[in-house]
């Protein structure tokens, strides 16, 4: 059985705002709503552009799983269009729009959603929200940090986390939904659910025609004190020909811009006693900017990026110069060829940069030092300052002089032993002594250490072993 849609769309500028930044479209195969943001004229441009691109899906022949691909492609094309508009006029930087669309093929619905506008379905007297808000407050509800009732009055309930804004990461939620005769569908901007409870919305949607329902819902929003534009699209799923006909309906900013309107929009509906729409002076803050655009429009973006780059470069250069200056105040004792030398800097290697240089070359030869001191010098000895480095050299010089004194050879002294001739004048023959056998000791033998040590077991730097 092929079903059809009987639809109605209506948009109101509201009691506070001077421009209508909402855009909506209703046709035989597509229900679409976009809520613009960014303040000034950018919000209405964004929502109108999104609707003008996506409304091309309102045609027969897109069925089944193809609806998901068609919706995703249309949203991406709308996003590219917003990017082009920003390039044409940098003053539009920061503008964006929500998108909520229902594509209908007579048997199923395809949903595409981005932002905080909403899609509802009334079935068998029960109201169900089909879309999921991409807002900060909804994330708190999802995490269990606040209740749904607390979210209704939260001061930041309209802070959007995902939106159509011309950036490459604007991907919508996509979902296939079943549909049956008797279902009533509704799309609305946040000007309605932020001020009207689900119970009141359900009561309004329970009776009447789509035309009467959109009027009733917007009236409730205005009477509740909504300070935003309010837009609704309502459609009944029916088995007969729609009483609304098959002509599409375009409302809000998209309709006004299509007719060449550039000035402040006039209200299409007023609740009794609402009075005239009031707008602040030119210097007043736009409520839509406060609600939807926590980031200010990015003017002179390339200058800001250049300034940030210059600051980062300055920090890197400044930090590098500070580190290099610190190294040039350090000293250590090392070797320069065969001689001991004092070096200024640190003994580290960085490609393309010299961190040390010889400061004073000494007359002390490395070979005149004992092994322990020589190894210390060859591995470099750090000093707190130049005076400490010279003290280290003086100590090494003292060690070398002491070793040199110990290494001076003394003449050998030999005392001849007188021999006593035998009394008989004949040589005396001493019989050989029998070999003495020494029993092997069972205790392990320990060879003497070749490295002289101090009484506490540590190596004594003054020992002159290894002096060449």
Short mmCIF file of C-alpha atoms in Angstrom, two decimals:
data_model
loop_
_atom_site.label_atom_id
_atom_site.label_comp_id
_atom_site.label_asym_id
_atom_site.label_seq_id
_atom_site.Cartn_x
_atom_site.Cartn_y
_atom_site.Cartn_z
CA UNK A 1 0.00 0.00 0.00
CA UNK A 2 1.38 3.38 -1.03
CA UNK A 3 0.78 6.16 1.47
CA UNK A 4 0.87 9.92 1.04
CA UNK A 5 1.47 13.04 3.13
CA UNK A 6 -1.03 15.77 3.97
CA UNK A 7 1.14 18.65 5.21
CA UNK A 8 1.28 22.26 6.41
CA UNK A 9 4.18 24.57 7.28
CA UNK A 10 4.24 27.86 9.20
CA UNK A 11 6.97 30.15 10.54
CA UNK A 12 6.77 33.13 12.91
CA UNK A 13 9.51 35.67 13.64
CA UNK A 14 8.54 35.74 17.32
CA UNK A 15 8.15 38.57 19.81
CA UNK A 16 11.82 39.56 20.22
CA UNK A 17 13.78 38.99 17.05
CA UNK A 18 13.56 41.30 14.06
CA UNK A 19 14.72 38.79 11.43
CA UNK A 20 13.44 35.30 10.85
CA UNK A 21 16.41 32.93 10.63
CA UNK A 22 14.25 29.78 10.37
CA UNK A 23 13.51 28.17 7.01
CA UNK A 24 11.16 25.26 6.31
CA UNK A 25 9.86 23.25 3.36
CA UNK A 26 7.05 20.73 2.99
CA UNK A 27 6.35 18.67 -0.12
CA UNK A 28 4.89 15.31 -1.17
CA UNK A 29 8.18 13.48 -0.54
CA UNK A 30 10.16 15.74 1.79
CA UNK A 31 9.67 17.56 5.11
CA UNK A 32 12.57 19.89 5.94
CA UNK A 33 13.43 22.44 8.62
CA UNK A 34 16.59 24.55 9.14
CA UNK A 35 17.25 26.96 11.99
CA UNK A 36 19.97 29.48 11.11
CA UNK A 37 22.49 30.92 13.56
CA UNK A 38 25.27 33.45 13.69
CA UNK A 39 23.48 36.74 14.22
CA UNK A 40 23.03 39.66 11.80
CA UNK A 41 21.94 38.39 8.37
CA UNK A 42 24.18 35.32 8.36
CA UNK A 43 21.69 33.01 10.09
CA UNK A 44 18.92 33.53 7.58
CA UNK A 45 21.37 33.11 4.70
CA UNK A 46 22.60 29.81 6.15
CA UNK A 47 19.15 28.29 6.73
CA UNK A 48 17.82 29.46 3.35
CA UNK A 49 20.87 28.06 1.52
CA UNK A 50 20.52 24.70 3.29
CA UNK A 51 16.82 24.43 2.41
CA UNK A 52 17.34 25.47 -1.21
CA UNK A 53 19.92 22.70 -1.70
CA UNK A 54 18.20 19.86 0.20
CA UNK A 55 14.71 20.54 -1.16
CA UNK A 56 15.84 19.05 -4.49
CA UNK A 57 15.21 15.64 -2.91
CA UNK A 58 11.45 16.24 -3.11
CA UNK A 59 10.84 13.92 -6.05
CA UNK A 60 9.67 10.33 -6.62
CA UNK A 61 12.05 7.47 -7.27
CA UNK A 62 14.27 7.68 -4.17
CA UNK A 63 13.33 4.59 -2.19
CA UNK A 64 14.60 2.19 0.44
CA UNK A 65 18.29 2.31 1.39
CA UNK A 66 18.91 4.86 -1.39
CA UNK A 67 17.22 7.44 0.84
CA UNK A 68 20.13 7.34 3.31
CA UNK A 69 22.68 7.99 0.58
CA UNK A 70 20.54 10.73 -0.95
CA UNK A 71 20.06 12.51 2.39
CA UNK A 72 23.74 12.32 3.30
CA UNK A 73 24.76 13.65 -0.11
CA UNK A 74 22.28 16.52 0.06
CA UNK A 75 23.45 17.58 3.53
CA UNK A 76 27.07 17.51 2.39
CA UNK A 77 26.24 19.60 -0.67
CA UNK A 78 24.45 22.10 1.55
CA UNK A 79 27.52 22.23 3.78
CA UNK A 80 29.72 22.94 0.76
CA UNK A 81 27.34 25.71 -0.25
CA UNK A 82 27.74 27.37 3.16
CA UNK A 83 31.51 27.16 2.78
CA UNK A 84 31.26 28.90 -0.61
CA UNK A 85 29.10 31.66 0.88
CA UNK A 86 31.68 32.31 3.60
CA UNK A 87 34.44 32.52 0.98
CA UNK A 88 32.37 35.03 -0.97
CA UNK A 89 31.84 37.20 2.12
CA UNK A 90 34.22 36.71 5.11
CA UNK A 91 31.75 38.63 7.29
CA UNK A 92 29.63 35.45 7.27
CA UNK A 93 32.34 33.46 9.05
CA UNK A 94 30.72 31.66 12.00
CA UNK A 95 27.26 31.29 10.47
CA UNK A 96 25.55 27.92 10.44
CA UNK A 97 22.25 26.11 10.47
CA UNK A 98 20.54 23.09 11.93
CA UNK A 99 19.05 20.54 9.54
CA UNK A 100 16.21 18.11 10.20
CA UNK A 101 14.75 16.30 7.18
CA UNK A 102 12.30 13.45 6.62
CA UNK A 103 12.39 11.84 3.16
CA UNK A 104 9.27 9.82 2.27
CA UNK A 105 8.89 7.13 -0.38
CA UNK A 106 5.30 6.06 0.35
CA UNK A 107 6.34 3.19 2.64
CA UNK A 108 9.30 4.32 4.77
CA UNK A 109 10.93 7.44 6.15
CA UNK A 110 14.56 8.44 6.01
CA UNK A 111 15.73 10.83 8.76
CA UNK A 112 18.72 13.18 8.54
CA UNK A 113 19.45 15.36 11.56
CA UNK A 114 22.09 17.84 12.66
CA UNK A 115 21.67 20.35 15.51
CA UNK A 116 18.85 20.99 17.99
CA UNK A 117 15.77 21.27 15.81
CA UNK A 118 13.47 18.32 16.39
CA UNK A 119 11.42 15.64 14.65
CA UNK A 120 8.41 14.04 16.41
CA UNK A 121 5.92 11.29 15.59
CA UNK A 122 2.48 10.91 17.11
CA UNK A 123 1.26 7.30 16.90
CA UNK A 124 -1.71 5.82 18.73
CA UNK A 125 -1.86 8.89 20.98
CA UNK A 126 1.77 8.60 22.04
CA UNK A 127 4.30 11.33 21.23
CA UNK A 128 7.83 10.16 20.37
CA UNK A 129 10.88 12.30 19.64
CA UNK A 130 12.63 10.86 16.57
CA UNK A 131 15.72 13.08 16.53
CA UNK A 132 18.50 13.41 19.11
CA UNK A 133 19.59 16.90 20.15
CA UNK A 134 23.24 17.73 19.47
CA UNK A 135 23.50 20.07 22.44
CA UNK A 136 25.63 20.42 25.55
CA UNK A 137 22.63 19.89 27.82
CA UNK A 138 21.57 16.73 25.97
CA UNK A 139 25.08 15.34 26.50
CA UNK A 140 24.61 15.93 30.24
CA UNK A 141 21.31 14.03 30.10
CA UNK A 142 22.93 11.18 28.16
CA UNK A 143 25.67 10.93 30.81
CA UNK A 144 23.09 10.89 33.62
CA UNK A 145 24.37 14.10 35.16
CA UNK A 146 21.03 15.90 34.93
CA UNK A 147 17.44 14.81 34.34
CA UNK A 148 15.30 15.60 31.31
CA UNK A 149 13.22 17.93 33.49
CA UNK A 150 16.37 19.81 34.59
CA UNK A 151 17.46 20.09 30.95
CA UNK A 152 14.21 21.88 30.13
CA UNK A 153 15.20 24.84 32.34
CA UNK A 154 18.99 24.64 32.04
CA UNK A 155 20.54 28.07 31.18
CA UNK A 156 22.72 26.54 28.45
CA UNK A 157 20.09 24.31 26.87
CA UNK A 158 20.69 25.78 23.39
CA UNK A 159 24.47 25.47 23.23
CA UNK A 160 24.92 23.37 20.07
CA UNK A 161 27.78 20.91 19.67
CA UNK A 162 27.18 19.87 16.04
CA UNK A 163 25.80 22.02 13.26
CA UNK A 164 25.97 22.63 9.51
CA UNK A 165 28.63 25.35 9.27
CA UNK A 166 30.73 24.77 6.14
CA UNK A 167 33.39 22.75 7.94
CA UNK A 168 34.27 19.23 6.77
CA UNK A 169 33.15 17.48 9.98
CA UNK A 170 29.44 18.33 9.64
CA UNK A 171 28.05 14.81 9.32
CA UNK A 172 24.35 14.27 10.12
CA UNK A 173 22.65 11.46 12.02
CA UNK A 174 20.97 9.11 9.54
CA UNK A 175 18.18 6.64 10.32
CA UNK A 176 15.47 4.63 8.56
CA UNK A 177 12.03 4.75 10.21
CA UNK A 178 8.84 2.76 9.69
CA UNK A 179 5.63 4.61 8.92
CA UNK A 180 1.97 3.66 8.91
CA UNK A 181 -1.34 5.28 8.08
CA UNK A 182 -2.55 7.44 10.95
CA UNK A 183 0.93 8.64 11.98
CA UNK A 184 1.33 12.39 12.46
CA UNK A 185 4.82 13.82 11.88
CA UNK A 186 6.11 17.16 13.13
CA UNK A 187 9.33 19.13 12.62
CA UNK A 188 10.02 22.25 14.68
CA UNK A 189 12.76 24.72 15.54
CA UNK A 190 13.95 25.00 19.14
CA UNK A 191 11.72 28.04 19.71
CA UNK A 192 8.88 25.58 20.40
CA UNK A 193 10.23 22.75 22.64
CA UNK A 194 12.37 25.16 24.71
CA UNK A 195 9.19 26.79 26.01
CA UNK A 196 6.42 24.24 25.52
CA UNK A 197 6.37 20.91 27.32
CA UNK A 198 5.97 17.56 25.57
CA UNK A 199 2.58 17.14 27.21
CA UNK A 200 1.26 20.38 25.68
CA UNK A 201 2.77 19.46 22.31
CA UNK A 202 1.10 16.03 22.46
CA UNK A 203 -2.27 17.59 23.31
CA UNK A 204 -2.03 19.99 20.37
CA UNK A 205 -1.04 17.23 17.95
CA UNK A 206 -3.80 14.88 19.05
CA UNK A 207 -6.57 16.74 17.22
CA UNK A 208 -7.19 18.99 14.25
CA UNK A 209 -5.76 19.23 10.75
CA UNK A 210 -2.09 19.93 9.97
CA UNK A 211 -3.00 23.59 9.27
CA UNK A 212 -4.69 24.05 12.63
CA UNK A 213 -1.99 22.17 14.51
CA UNK A 214 0.88 24.39 13.28
CA UNK A 215 -1.07 27.48 14.29
CA UNK A 216 -1.88 26.01 17.71
CA UNK A 217 1.73 24.97 18.42
CA UNK A 218 3.21 28.36 17.47
CA UNK A 219 0.56 30.13 19.54
CA UNK A 220 1.53 28.07 22.59
CA UNK A 221 5.20 28.99 22.07
CA UNK A 222 4.48 32.72 21.82
CA UNK A 223 2.20 32.69 24.86
CA UNK A 224 4.91 30.85 26.83
CA UNK A 225 7.31 33.75 26.17
CA UNK A 226 9.51 32.27 23.44
CA UNK A 227 12.16 34.83 22.45
CA UNK A 228 13.16 32.99 19.29
CA UNK A 229 11.73 32.39 15.83
CA UNK A 230 9.17 29.56 15.89
CA UNK A 231 8.66 27.26 12.90
CA UNK A 232 6.61 24.07 12.55
CA UNK A 233 5.96 21.53 9.81
CA UNK A 234 3.15 19.00 10.42
CA UNK A 235 2.20 16.12 8.12
CA UNK A 236 -0.36 13.33 8.38
CA UNK A 237 0.37 9.94 6.82
CA UNK A 238 -2.82 9.00 4.95
CA UNK A 239 -4.07 6.41 2.48
CA UNK A 240 -6.07 8.91 0.38
CA UNK A 241 -5.17 11.94 -1.68
CA UNK A 242 -3.92 14.80 0.54
CA UNK A 243 -6.33 17.68 1.06
CA UNK A 244 -3.36 20.07 1.00
CA UNK A 245 -2.62 19.07 -2.57
CA UNK A 246 0.84 18.37 -3.91
CA UNK A 247 2.18 21.90 -4.16
CA UNK A 248 5.26 22.42 -1.95
CA UNK A 249 5.19 25.00 0.82
CA UNK A 250 8.25 27.18 1.55
CA UNK A 251 8.23 29.42 4.66
CA UNK A 252 10.58 31.53 6.74
CA UNK A 253 13.85 33.04 5.55
CA UNK A 254 14.01 30.79 2.49
CA UNK A 255 10.67 32.16 1.25
CA UNK A 256 11.57 35.77 2.05
CA UNK A 257 14.96 35.62 0.32
CA UNK A 258 13.41 33.86 -2.68
CA UNK A 259 11.06 36.85 -3.01
CA UNK A 260 13.96 39.30 -2.73
CA UNK A 261 13.21 40.42 0.80
CA UNK A 262 16.21 41.97 2.62
CA UNK A 263 14.67 43.93 5.47
CA UNK A 264 13.37 42.77 8.83
CA UNK A 265 10.75 40.05 8.56
CA UNK A 266 7.23 40.68 9.73
CA UNK A 267 5.40 38.22 11.90
CA UNK A 268 3.06 35.85 10.10
CA UNK A 269 1.18 35.08 13.31
CA UNK A 270 0.55 36.89 16.58
CA UNK A 271 -0.95 35.51 19.75
CA UNK A 272 -3.60 37.69 21.26
CA UNK A 273 -2.11 40.42 23.40
CA UNK A 274 1.42 39.76 22.17
CA UNK A 275 1.94 43.29 20.87
CA UNK A 276 4.46 44.34 18.27
CA UNK A 277 7.82 42.64 17.91
CA UNK A 278 10.42 44.61 19.81
CA UNK A 279 14.00 44.87 18.66
CA UNK A 280 16.92 46.45 20.42
CA UNK A 281 19.07 49.21 19.07
CA UNK A 282 21.91 48.66 16.70
CA UNK A 283 24.31 48.23 19.57
CA UNK A 284 22.30 45.53 21.37
CA UNK A 285 23.55 41.96 21.45
CA UNK A 286 21.67 39.61 19.20
CA UNK A 287 20.02 36.89 21.34
CA UNK A 288 20.64 34.37 18.56
CA UNK A 289 24.36 35.06 18.75
CA UNK A 290 24.32 34.48 22.49
CA UNK A 291 22.35 31.25 22.12
CA UNK A 292 24.02 29.67 19.15
CA UNK A 293 27.38 31.28 18.50
CA UNK A 294 29.70 31.22 21.52
CA UNK A 295 32.60 31.80 19.08
CA UNK A 296 32.80 35.30 17.67
CA UNK A 297 32.90 35.64 13.87
CA UNK A 298 36.48 35.07 12.75
CA UNK A 299 37.45 38.25 10.95
CA UNK A 300 40.92 38.58 9.49
CA UNK A 301 41.47 34.87 10.15
CA UNK A 302 44.84 34.78 8.37
CA UNK A 303 46.14 37.65 10.51
CA UNK A 304 45.14 35.85 13.70
CA UNK A 305 46.80 32.66 12.57
CA UNK A 306 49.93 34.58 11.63
CA UNK A 307 49.97 36.27 15.04
CA UNK A 308 49.60 32.92 16.82
CA UNK A 309 52.39 31.48 14.70
CA UNK A 310 54.62 34.46 15.51
CA UNK A 311 53.98 34.04 19.24
CA UNK A 312 54.75 30.32 19.11
CA UNK A 313 57.91 30.99 17.09
CA UNK A 314 58.96 33.65 19.60
CA UNK A 315 58.48 31.22 22.48
CA UNK A 316 60.54 28.56 20.74
CA UNK A 317 63.34 30.97 19.83
CA UNK A 318 63.30 32.60 23.26
CA UNK A 319 63.38 29.25 25.02
CA UNK A 320 66.19 28.04 22.78
CA UNK A 321 68.26 31.19 23.39
CA UNK A 322 67.75 30.89 27.14
CA UNK A 323 68.88 27.26 27.09
CA UNK A 324 71.94 28.11 24.97
CA UNK A 325 72.89 31.01 27.26
CA UNK A 326 72.74 28.68 30.24
CA UNK A 327 75.09 26.17 28.59
CA UNK A 328 77.67 28.90 27.96
CA UNK A 329 77.92 29.56 31.69
CA UNK A 330 78.95 25.97 32.43
CA UNK A 331 82.51 24.57 32.62
CA UNK A 332 84.09 21.12 32.64
CA UNK A 333 87.57 19.52 32.58
CA UNK A 334 88.41 17.23 29.70
CA UNK A 335 91.16 16.40 27.25
CA UNK A 336 92.50 18.20 24.20
CA UNK A 337 94.74 15.72 22.47
CA UNK A 338 97.39 14.60 24.98
CA UNK A 339 96.78 17.45 27.43
CA UNK A 340 94.26 18.35 30.10
CA UNK A 341 92.05 21.35 29.21
CA UNK A 342 89.21 23.44 30.64
CA UNK A 343 86.13 23.70 28.40
CA UNK A 344 83.31 26.23 28.44
CA UNK A 345 79.77 24.89 27.76
CA UNK A 346 78.33 21.39 28.06
CA UNK A 347 79.64 18.16 26.59
CA UNK A 348 76.59 17.43 24.39
CA UNK A 349 76.18 17.08 20.64
CA UNK A 350 73.32 18.74 18.71
CA UNK A 351 73.45 18.63 14.89
CA UNK A 352 74.34 22.04 13.52
CA UNK A 353 75.05 23.58 16.94
CA UNK A 354 78.27 23.70 19.02
CA UNK A 355 77.59 23.72 22.74
CA UNK A 356 81.18 23.78 24.05
CA UNK A 357 84.61 25.24 23.25
CA UNK A 358 88.09 24.96 24.79
CA UNK A 359 88.66 27.75 27.30
CA UNK A 360 92.15 26.99 28.70
CA UNK A 361 94.68 24.38 27.60
CA UNK A 362 96.88 23.11 30.45
CA UNK A 363 100.51 21.89 30.41
CA UNK A 364 99.51 18.72 32.25
CA UNK A 365 99.78 15.62 30.08
CA UNK A 366 97.05 13.03 30.40
CA UNK A 367 99.58 10.18 30.43
CA UNK A 368 101.12 11.54 33.63
CA UNK A 369 97.91 10.76 35.55
CA UNK A 370 97.13 7.43 37.23
CA UNK A 371 94.48 5.25 35.60
CA UNK A 372 91.61 6.39 37.82
CA UNK A 373 92.26 10.13 37.32
CA UNK A 374 92.95 9.68 33.61
CA UNK A 375 89.62 7.93 33.07
CA UNK A 376 87.83 10.71 34.95
CA UNK A 377 89.35 13.40 32.75
CA UNK A 378 88.70 11.49 29.54
CA UNK A 379 85.03 11.14 30.58
CA UNK A 380 84.97 14.88 31.52
CA UNK A 381 84.65 16.27 35.04
CA UNK A 382 81.82 18.80 35.56
CA UNK A 383 82.55 22.00 37.47
CA UNK A 384 80.19 24.54 39.04
CA UNK A 385 82.17 27.48 37.57
CA UNK A 386 85.56 28.48 36.18
CA UNK A 387 87.15 28.68 39.64
CA UNK A 388 86.00 25.14 40.44
CA UNK A 389 87.38 23.89 37.09
CA UNK A 390 90.80 25.40 37.86
CA UNK A 391 90.74 23.79 41.30
CA UNK A 392 90.13 20.41 39.66
CA UNK A 393 93.11 20.96 37.36
CA UNK A 394 95.32 21.94 40.35
CA UNK A 395 94.36 18.73 42.14
CA UNK A 396 95.16 16.68 39.04
CA UNK A 397 98.52 18.46 38.76
CA UNK A 398 99.32 17.60 42.40
CA UNK A 399 98.42 13.96 41.79
CA UNK A 400 100.67 13.82 38.72
CA UNK A 401 103.61 15.38 40.58
CA UNK A 402 103.31 12.88 43.44
CA UNK A 403 103.22 10.00 40.98
CA UNK A 404 106.25 11.38 39.18
CA UNK A 405 108.18 11.47 42.49
CA UNK A 406 107.21 7.88 43.25
CA UNK A 407 108.29 6.72 39.82
CA UNK A 408 111.93 8.14 40.14
CA UNK A 409 114.30 5.06 40.19
CA UNK A 410 116.90 4.63 43.12
CA UNK A 411 120.42 3.16 42.57
CA UNK A 412 120.67 -0.51 43.70
CA UNK A 413 122.97 -1.33 46.72
CA UNK A 414 124.80 -4.76 46.63
CA UNK A 415 126.73 -6.20 49.64
CA UNK A 416 129.13 -9.03 48.61
CA UNK A 417 129.09 -12.11 50.84
CA UNK A 418 132.59 -13.37 51.83
CA UNK A 419 133.36 -16.97 51.03
CA UNK A 420 135.24 -19.27 53.44
CA UNK A 421 137.61 -21.78 51.82
CA UNK A 422 137.65 -25.31 53.19
CA UNK A 423 140.33 -26.06 55.76
CA UNK A 424 141.70 -29.14 54.02
CA UNK A 425 142.01 -27.33 50.77
CA UNK A 426 139.84 -29.96 49.13
CA UNK A 427 136.52 -29.24 47.71
CA UNK A 428 133.65 -30.19 49.87
CA UNK A 429 130.81 -32.00 48.26
CA UNK A 430 127.41 -31.44 49.79
CA UNK A 431 125.09 -34.35 49.24
CA UNK A 432 121.78 -33.37 47.58
CA UNK A 433 118.83 -32.88 49.83
CA UNK A 434 115.85 -35.09 49.27
CA UNK A 435 112.86 -33.30 47.78
CA UNK A 436 110.37 -32.02 50.28
CA UNK A 437 106.77 -32.78 49.48
CA UNK A 438 104.34 -30.10 50.68
CA UNK A 439 100.78 -31.34 51.09
CA UNK A 440 98.23 -29.43 49.04
CA UNK A 441 96.08 -27.09 51.07
CA UNK A 442 92.39 -27.62 50.89
CA UNK A 443 91.69 -23.94 51.53
CA UNK A 444 91.19 -21.79 48.39
CA UNK A 445 94.04 -19.52 47.54
CA UNK A 446 93.47 -15.83 46.84
CA UNK A 447 95.68 -13.97 44.44
CA UNK A 448 96.71 -10.51 45.59
CA UNK A 449 94.81 -7.62 43.97
CA UNK A 450 96.70 -5.63 41.39
CA UNK A 451 94.61 -2.51 42.14
CA UNK A 452 95.73 -0.72 45.30
CA UNK A 453 92.85 0.15 47.59
CA UNK A 454 92.22 2.38 50.54
CA UNK A 455 91.37 0.81 53.91
CA UNK A 456 87.62 1.19 53.23
CA UNK A 457 87.91 -0.76 49.96
CA UNK A 458 87.46 2.18 47.51
CA UNK A 459 89.96 3.02 44.79
CA UNK A 460 92.50 5.63 45.87
CA UNK A 461 92.91 8.31 43.17
CA UNK A 462 96.43 9.01 44.33
CA UNK A 463 97.67 5.49 43.54
CA UNK A 464 100.05 5.79 40.63
CA UNK A 465 99.18 2.65 38.76
CA UNK A 466 98.98 3.07 35.00
CA UNK A 467 101.15 6.17 34.83
CA UNK A 468 102.88 6.10 31.46
#
